Amino acid sequence: MIKADFYRKNGIYCGFIISGHAGGRYGQDIICAGVSSAVMLTVNTVTDFFVADADIKVQENKVGLRLNDPQKDSSARALVFSLENHLRMLSEEYGGISVAVKEIE
């Protein structure tokens, strides 16, 4: 199961942590490939195109992004929201993905 946790502060998207696997065979898992591609596109666009102030953490089976000034980076916030929406759509279509939004202080 892929776990996608998105974080909001005062209703404003400020980051995410995506972890796990969909469980398909290595090299043949289209769900994992789709999620990985969408996550990396989001991370790279936030940091390289929008040049947002963000902390990125990439580990085995886990990627996290935290916007350091989400109030300022509206384009980056919108992209994080778009990733959440995309993963929800993938989950509805194929399963294997748990998507949650958590409010933080």
XYZ file of C-alpha atoms in Angstrom:
105
model
C 0.000 0.000 0.000
C 1.210 3.478 -0.856
C 0.533 5.980 1.922
C 0.190 9.643 0.963
C -0.090 12.097 3.844
C -0.629 15.749 2.966
C -0.224 18.472 5.558
C -2.062 21.761 5.945
C -1.524 24.551 8.427
C -4.520 26.838 8.960
C -6.066 25.255 5.866
C -3.022 25.981 3.676
C -1.131 23.098 2.091
C 2.434 23.023 3.378
C 3.823 19.605 2.458
C 3.497 15.865 2.095
C 5.095 12.510 2.838
C 4.593 9.655 0.381
C 5.766 6.173 1.388
C 5.377 2.496 0.609
C 4.671 0.403 -2.470
C 1.522 -0.615 -4.288
C 2.578 -4.265 -4.100
C 2.945 -5.115 -7.776
C 5.909 -6.901 -9.304
C 9.072 -4.840 -9.626
C 9.234 -3.184 -13.026
C 5.583 -3.980 -13.797
C 3.724 -1.946 -11.172
C 1.975 0.855 -13.053
C 0.490 2.294 -9.858
C 3.913 2.674 -8.233
C 5.340 4.074 -11.458
C 2.509 6.587 -11.791
C 2.807 7.740 -8.184
C 6.607 7.961 -8.354
C 6.465 9.982 -11.552
C 3.842 12.392 -10.184
C 5.725 12.869 -6.905
C 9.057 13.544 -8.607
C 7.415 15.939 -11.081
C 5.913 17.815 -8.125
C 9.177 17.946 -6.168
C 11.238 19.022 -9.173
C 8.732 21.661 -10.282
C 8.470 23.133 -6.771
C 12.244 23.355 -6.343
C 13.574 23.913 -9.869
C 10.817 25.828 -11.679
C 9.038 27.705 -8.880
C 12.299 27.921 -6.878
C 10.226 27.690 -3.705
C 11.886 27.551 -0.299
C 11.316 23.879 0.502
C 12.933 21.028 2.367
C 13.026 17.762 0.449
C 13.823 14.404 1.987
C 14.230 11.330 -0.214
C 14.765 7.928 1.373
C 14.205 4.338 0.317
C 10.434 4.047 -0.275
C 9.732 7.544 1.098
C 9.682 11.127 -0.202
C 8.816 14.208 1.813
C 8.420 17.858 0.898
C 7.883 20.758 3.294
C 7.251 24.306 2.103
C 9.066 26.656 4.461
C 6.903 29.651 3.539
C 3.642 28.265 2.165
C 1.925 31.661 2.470
C 4.395 33.084 -0.055
C 4.593 30.122 -2.433
C 1.046 29.956 -3.807
C 2.092 28.142 -7.000
C 3.904 25.482 -4.982
C 0.862 25.112 -2.699
C -1.357 24.659 -5.734
C 0.937 21.969 -7.075
C 0.883 20.087 -3.746
C -2.926 20.235 -3.823
C -2.871 19.001 -7.427
C -0.711 16.036 -6.408
C -3.198 15.152 -3.668
C -6.049 15.327 -6.169
C -4.138 13.214 -8.701
C -3.325 10.522 -6.130
C -6.967 10.417 -5.008
C -8.024 9.856 -8.614
C -5.442 7.081 -9.036
C -6.647 5.495 -5.793
C -10.265 5.540 -6.949
C -9.327 4.043 -10.314
C -6.767 1.418 -9.262
C -6.692 1.166 -5.444
C -3.474 0.535 -3.525
C -3.104 4.164 -2.376
C -4.211 5.653 0.937
C -4.538 9.451 0.808
C -5.005 11.556 3.945
C -4.929 15.270 4.704
C -3.782 16.246 8.180
C -4.073 19.642 9.814
C -0.919 20.579 11.760
C -0.126 23.394 14.169
